GROMACS .gro file of C-alpha atoms in nm:
model
  285
    1UNK     CA    1   9.325  11.214   9.660
    2UNK     CA    2   9.118  11.004   9.425
    3UNK     CA    3   8.820  10.810   9.566
    4UNK     CA    4   8.962  10.462   9.499
    5UNK     CA    5   9.310  10.517   9.638
    6UNK     CA    6   9.526  10.374   9.916
    7UNK     CA    7   9.781  10.574  10.118
    8UNK     CA    8  10.118  10.501  10.272
    9UNK     CA    9  10.190  10.768  10.538
   10UNK     CA   10  10.468  10.863  10.773
   11UNK     CA   11  10.384  11.049  11.097
   12UNK     CA   12  10.685  11.226  11.245
   13UNK     CA   13  10.704  11.322  11.613
   14UNK     CA   14  10.664  11.691  11.685
   15UNK     CA   15  11.035  11.708  11.776
   16UNK     CA   16  11.127  11.633  11.413
   17UNK     CA   17  10.996  11.969  11.296
   18UNK     CA   18  11.156  12.317  11.322
   19UNK     CA   19  11.064  12.531  11.627
   20UNK     CA   20  10.818  12.740  11.425
   21UNK     CA   21  10.660  12.430  11.273
   22UNK     CA   22  10.628  12.268  11.618
   23UNK     CA   23  10.440  12.570  11.748
   24UNK     CA   24  10.215  12.570  11.444
   25UNK     CA   25  10.134  12.200  11.460
   26UNK     CA   26  10.082  12.207  11.834
   27UNK     CA   27   9.827  12.489  11.792
   28UNK     CA   28   9.669  12.301  11.501
   29UNK     CA   29   9.621  11.992  11.715
   30UNK     CA   30   9.423  12.196  11.968
   31UNK     CA   31   9.208  12.370  11.703
   32UNK     CA   32   8.838  12.281  11.724
   33UNK     CA   33   8.769  12.333  11.352
   34UNK     CA   34   9.046  12.117  11.201
   35UNK     CA   35   8.941  11.809  11.001
   36UNK     CA   36   8.909  11.508  11.231
   37UNK     CA   37   9.040  11.160  11.141
   38UNK     CA   38   8.696  11.028  11.039
   39UNK     CA   39   8.635  11.307  10.791
   40UNK     CA   40   8.986  11.416  10.691
   41UNK     CA   41   9.019  11.193  10.386
   42UNK     CA   42   8.679  11.305  10.260
   43UNK     CA   43   8.777  11.670  10.314
   44UNK     CA   44   9.108  11.621  10.134
   45UNK     CA   45   8.937  11.453   9.841
   46UNK     CA   46   8.669  11.726   9.831
   47UNK     CA   47   8.929  11.997   9.798
   48UNK     CA   48   9.089  11.818   9.499
   49UNK     CA   49   8.755  11.770   9.326
   50UNK     CA   50   8.663  12.137   9.359
   51UNK     CA   51   8.996  12.237   9.202
   52UNK     CA   52   8.960  11.996   8.910
   53UNK     CA   53   8.596  12.086   8.841
   54UNK     CA   54   8.675  12.458   8.820
   55UNK     CA   55   8.681  12.648   8.492
   56UNK     CA   56   8.962  12.629   8.408
   57UNK     CA   57   9.071  12.340   8.631
   58UNK     CA   58   9.346  12.400   8.885
   59UNK     CA   59   9.591  12.109   8.894
   60UNK     CA   60   9.753  12.235   9.219
   61UNK     CA   61   9.637  12.470   9.493
   62UNK     CA   62   9.786  12.817   9.509
   63UNK     CA   63   9.900  12.766   9.868
   64UNK     CA   64  10.022  12.464  10.060
   65UNK     CA   65   9.761  12.298  10.280
   66UNK     CA   66   9.771  12.388  10.649
   67UNK     CA   67   9.620  12.051  10.741
   68UNK     CA   68   9.769  11.729  10.861
   69UNK     CA   69   9.678  11.382  10.987
   70UNK     CA   70   9.757  11.347  11.357
   71UNK     CA   71   9.819  11.061  11.598
   72UNK     CA   72   9.887  11.067  11.973
   73UNK     CA   73  10.074  10.782  12.143
   74UNK     CA   74  10.152  10.811  12.510
   75UNK     CA   75  10.120  11.189  12.503
   76UNK     CA   76  10.351  11.220  12.201
   77UNK     CA   77  10.201  11.406  11.902
   78UNK     CA   78  10.281  11.265  11.560
   79UNK     CA   79  10.216  11.472  11.249
   80UNK     CA   80  10.165  11.373  10.884
   81UNK     CA   81  10.119  11.695  10.679
   82UNK     CA   82   9.878  11.672  10.386
   83UNK     CA   83  10.123  11.860  10.154
   84UNK     CA   84   9.841  11.892   9.903
   85UNK     CA   85  10.017  12.138   9.674
   86UNK     CA   86  10.346  11.941   9.662
   87UNK     CA   87  10.169  11.612   9.600
   88UNK     CA   88   9.950  11.772   9.334
   89UNK     CA   89  10.257  11.915   9.159
   90UNK     CA   90  10.431  11.579   9.164
   91UNK     CA   91  10.122  11.395   9.041
   92UNK     CA   92  10.060  11.649   8.764
   93UNK     CA   93  10.422  11.625   8.651
   94UNK     CA   94  10.394  11.244   8.622
   95UNK     CA   95  10.058  11.275   8.440
   96UNK     CA   96  10.189  11.536   8.200
   97UNK     CA   97  10.501  11.337   8.124
   98UNK     CA   98  10.298  11.023   8.044
   99UNK     CA   99  10.022  11.190   7.840
  100UNK     CA  100  10.048  11.298   7.472
  101UNK     CA  101  10.016  11.676   7.423
  102UNK     CA  102   9.697  11.657   7.217
  103UNK     CA  103   9.530  11.437   7.475
  104UNK     CA  104   9.662  11.655   7.756
  105UNK     CA  105   9.477  11.958   7.615
  106UNK     CA  106   9.148  11.777   7.671
  107UNK     CA  107   9.213  11.771   8.047
  108UNK     CA  108   9.395  12.100   8.111
  109UNK     CA  109   9.441  12.407   7.886
  110UNK     CA  110   9.797  12.450   7.764
  111UNK     CA  111   9.834  12.784   7.945
  112UNK     CA  112   9.728  12.628   8.277
  113UNK     CA  113   9.960  12.329   8.230
  114UNK     CA  114  10.256  12.556   8.153
  115UNK     CA  115  10.183  12.786   8.446
  116UNK     CA  116  10.155  12.488   8.682
  117UNK     CA  117  10.488  12.350   8.557
  118UNK     CA  118  10.654  12.695   8.590
  119UNK     CA  119  10.523  12.734   8.948
  120UNK     CA  120  10.666  12.395   9.037
  121UNK     CA  121  11.002  12.472   8.878
  122UNK     CA  122  11.028  12.795   9.077
  123UNK     CA  123  10.946  12.609   9.395
  124UNK     CA  124  11.217  12.352   9.328
  125UNK     CA  125  11.483  12.617   9.250
  126UNK     CA  126  11.391  12.815   9.563
  127UNK     CA  127  11.349  12.523   9.808
  128UNK     CA  128  11.590  12.252   9.689
  129UNK     CA  129  11.548  11.877   9.661
  130UNK     CA  130  11.490  11.826  10.033
  131UNK     CA  131  11.159  12.011  10.004
  132UNK     CA  132  11.029  11.747   9.761
  133UNK     CA  133  10.999  11.486  10.038
  134UNK     CA  134  10.634  11.386  10.084
  135UNK     CA  135  10.489  11.223  10.394
  136UNK     CA  136  10.218  11.056  10.193
  137UNK     CA  137  10.231  10.815   9.897
  138UNK     CA  138   9.920  10.741   9.695
  139UNK     CA  139   9.821  10.438   9.484
  140UNK     CA  140   9.502  10.424   9.284
  141UNK     CA  141   9.290  10.109   9.242
  142UNK     CA  142   9.525   9.882   9.440
  143UNK     CA  143   9.778   9.853   9.721
  144UNK     CA  144  10.131   9.789   9.586
  145UNK     CA  145  10.279   9.464   9.710
  146UNK     CA  146  10.586   9.644   9.847
  147UNK     CA  147  10.371   9.855  10.076
  148UNK     CA  148  10.288   9.549  10.290
  149UNK     CA  149  10.653   9.469  10.360
  150UNK     CA  150  10.696   9.716  10.654
  151UNK     CA  151  10.403   9.566  10.846
  152UNK     CA  152  10.314   9.259  11.049
  153UNK     CA  153   9.977   9.088  11.020
  154UNK     CA  154   9.908   9.159  11.389
  155UNK     CA  155   9.924   9.534  11.319
  156UNK     CA  156   9.613   9.514  11.104
  157UNK     CA  157   9.304   9.706  11.217
  158UNK     CA  158   8.971   9.645  11.036
  159UNK     CA  159   8.654   9.837  11.107
  160UNK     CA  160   8.338   9.755  10.918
  161UNK     CA  161   8.031   9.975  10.881
  162UNK     CA  162   7.886  10.059  11.223
  163UNK     CA  163   8.155   9.885  11.426
  164UNK     CA  164   8.322  10.061  11.715
  165UNK     CA  165   8.688  10.146  11.675
  166UNK     CA  166   8.938  10.374  11.853
  167UNK     CA  167   8.774  10.709  11.912
  168UNK     CA  168   8.412  10.585  11.896
  169UNK     CA  169   8.167  10.446  11.650
  170UNK     CA  170   8.239  10.485  11.282
  171UNK     CA  171   7.994  10.453  10.992
  172UNK     CA  172   8.269  10.417  10.735
  173UNK     CA  173   8.463  10.098  10.684
  174UNK     CA  174   8.838  10.116  10.713
  175UNK     CA  175   9.142   9.892  10.705
  176UNK     CA  176   9.480  10.018  10.822
  177UNK     CA  177   9.814   9.894  10.949
  178UNK     CA  178  10.031  10.102  11.183
  179UNK     CA  179  10.385  10.029  11.298
  180UNK     CA  180  10.694  10.204  11.434
  181UNK     CA  181  10.959  10.328  11.200
  182UNK     CA  182  11.211  10.095  11.361
  183UNK     CA  183  11.000   9.791  11.282
  184UNK     CA  184  10.923   9.914  10.932
  185UNK     CA  185  11.291   9.970  10.846
  186UNK     CA  186  11.399   9.639  10.996
  187UNK     CA  187  11.136   9.436  10.808
  188UNK     CA  188  11.200   9.618  10.483
  189UNK     CA  189  11.581   9.568  10.509
  190UNK     CA  190  11.535   9.198  10.587
  191UNK     CA  191  11.296   9.144  10.297
  192UNK     CA  192  11.527   9.326  10.060
  193UNK     CA  193  11.824   9.114  10.166
  194UNK     CA  194  11.626   8.788  10.127
  195UNK     CA  195  11.472   8.877   9.791
  196UNK     CA  196  11.805   8.985   9.645
  197UNK     CA  197  11.977   8.667   9.766
  198UNK     CA  198  11.704   8.422   9.658
  199UNK     CA  199  11.546   8.593   9.356
  200UNK     CA  200  11.783   8.860   9.233
  201UNK     CA  201  11.730   9.207   9.093
  202UNK     CA  202  11.372   9.177   8.976
  203UNK     CA  203  11.086   9.430   8.970
  204UNK     CA  204  10.971   9.356   9.323
  205UNK     CA  205  11.329   9.412   9.446
  206UNK     CA  206  11.335   9.763   9.306
  207UNK     CA  207  10.992   9.834   9.451
  208UNK     CA  208  11.088   9.724   9.801
  209UNK     CA  209  11.417   9.917   9.774
  210UNK     CA  210  11.223  10.231   9.682
  211UNK     CA  211  11.007  10.198   9.994
  212UNK     CA  212  11.319  10.136  10.207
  213UNK     CA  213  11.487  10.452  10.077
  214UNK     CA  214  11.174  10.655  10.136
  215UNK     CA  215  11.149  10.541  10.496
  216UNK     CA  216  11.511  10.644  10.561
  217UNK     CA  217  11.417  11.007  10.487
  218UNK     CA  218  11.222  11.044  10.811
  219UNK     CA  219  11.279  11.070  11.184
  220UNK     CA  220  11.376  10.731  11.331
  221UNK     CA  221  11.097  10.754  11.593
  222UNK     CA  222  10.821  10.811  11.336
  223UNK     CA  223  10.512  10.598  11.280
  224UNK     CA  224  10.425  10.433  10.950
  225UNK     CA  225  10.067  10.376  10.839
  226UNK     CA  226   9.911  10.192  10.547
  227UNK     CA  227   9.553  10.308  10.490
  228UNK     CA  228   9.333  10.129  10.234
  229UNK     CA  229   9.144  10.458  10.196
  230UNK     CA  230   8.876  10.435   9.927
  231UNK     CA  231   8.994  10.088   9.821
  232UNK     CA  232   8.775   9.941  10.097
  233UNK     CA  233   8.468  10.039   9.890
  234UNK     CA  234   8.580   9.802   9.615
  235UNK     CA  235   8.572   9.513   9.862
  236UNK     CA  236   8.277   9.368  10.051
  237UNK     CA  237   8.296   9.278  10.419
  238UNK     CA  238   8.383   8.914  10.347
  239UNK     CA  239   8.677   9.011  10.124
  240UNK     CA  240   8.804   9.261  10.380
  241UNK     CA  241   8.794   9.001  10.656
  242UNK     CA  242   8.980   8.752  10.438
  243UNK     CA  243   9.242   9.000  10.326
  244UNK     CA  244   9.560   8.912  10.515
  245UNK     CA  245   9.803   9.049  10.259
  246UNK     CA  246  10.072   9.164  10.506
  247UNK     CA  247  10.078   8.826  10.685
  248UNK     CA  248  10.079   8.634  10.353
  249UNK     CA  249  10.364   8.840  10.212
  250UNK     CA  250  10.561   8.798  10.534
  251UNK     CA  251  10.505   8.421  10.506
  252UNK     CA  252  10.630   8.432  10.144
  253UNK     CA  253  10.948   8.614  10.248
  254UNK     CA  254  11.012   8.373  10.535
  255UNK     CA  255  10.951   8.083  10.296
  256UNK     CA  256  11.220   8.216  10.066
  257UNK     CA  257  11.459   8.250  10.362
  258UNK     CA  258  11.399   7.893  10.484
  259UNK     CA  259  11.405   7.733  10.143
  260UNK     CA  260  11.029   7.652  10.138
  261UNK     CA  261  10.987   7.768   9.780
  262UNK     CA  262  10.641   7.621   9.725
  263UNK     CA  263  10.506   7.800  10.035
  264UNK     CA  264  10.674   8.123   9.929
  265UNK     CA  265  10.524   8.102   9.578
  266UNK     CA  266  10.179   8.013   9.705
  267UNK     CA  267  10.164   8.301   9.953
  268UNK     CA  268  10.302   8.551   9.706
  269UNK     CA  269  10.050   8.441   9.443
  270UNK     CA  270   9.764   8.490   9.685
  271UNK     CA  271   9.863   8.853   9.737
  272UNK     CA  272   9.927   8.918   9.366
  273UNK     CA  273   9.604   8.760   9.244
  274UNK     CA  274   9.393   8.936   9.508
  275UNK     CA  275   9.518   9.281   9.410
  276UNK     CA  276   9.521   9.206   9.038
  277UNK     CA  277   9.149   9.126   9.051
  278UNK     CA  278   9.079   9.455   9.230
  279UNK     CA  279   9.298   9.659   8.999
  280UNK     CA  280   9.109   9.523   8.696
  281UNK     CA  281   8.799   9.699   8.826
  282UNK     CA  282   8.950  10.023   8.693
  283UNK     CA  283   8.883   9.912   8.338
  284UNK     CA  284   8.554   9.727   8.406
  285UNK     CA  285   8.234   9.853   8.246
   0.00000   0.00000   0.00000
């Protein structure tokens, strides 16, 4: 929910939800006042900023968000719940675990941090591990290399300021990939097999395996979406047009499979160097 963040999302078909959830999401889809696609990310980010700017700050909302990202394909409604409270709890737990206590106090009062942790612990005891599944993964300041594996270069959709895209004219640039769960799982499994055979158990192997396991948690007829989100504002139009990370990574994996090691290395390096240069902007003056 940060401004310079990318998102990996899973949209499940309405049939994947419980009967009560189906009725709720179906009604939500027809609601006139729900956040629309063009403004949903801005609204989600705005909610997080208001919580964190409060006195004292609120690391996680008191109630789970009723909102979701929606897609319709051939009259089938696909739903990706925001899960703002759960995602905030998970993010805060990671942040708290990686931050020294004295430094932590500068961000969140001890009493607030402990109350947030207690609330999350109660939720986990009451709901079980299955309730910790999130439909959205977030990455700040870059797109992880493993996130490109489920997609094909032809599934890339780029809209620059003022261009017309699905649903009408947009004034906000955007770059997304969308594919079926079947394609995403097949590509990820293939990549994992090739990388293990040709490279071994290295960091990228574990990262691709983590994505593969996450995808297995959802309905087999889901949709998978990679959204550059606020990352597009770190790249000018020329860089966005030239960014073919999914196609380049696919070429690298195929190069490994066919024994074209120089091609594989060159394509992989293009992806790594592109995103390393963008990630460095986080520490730039």
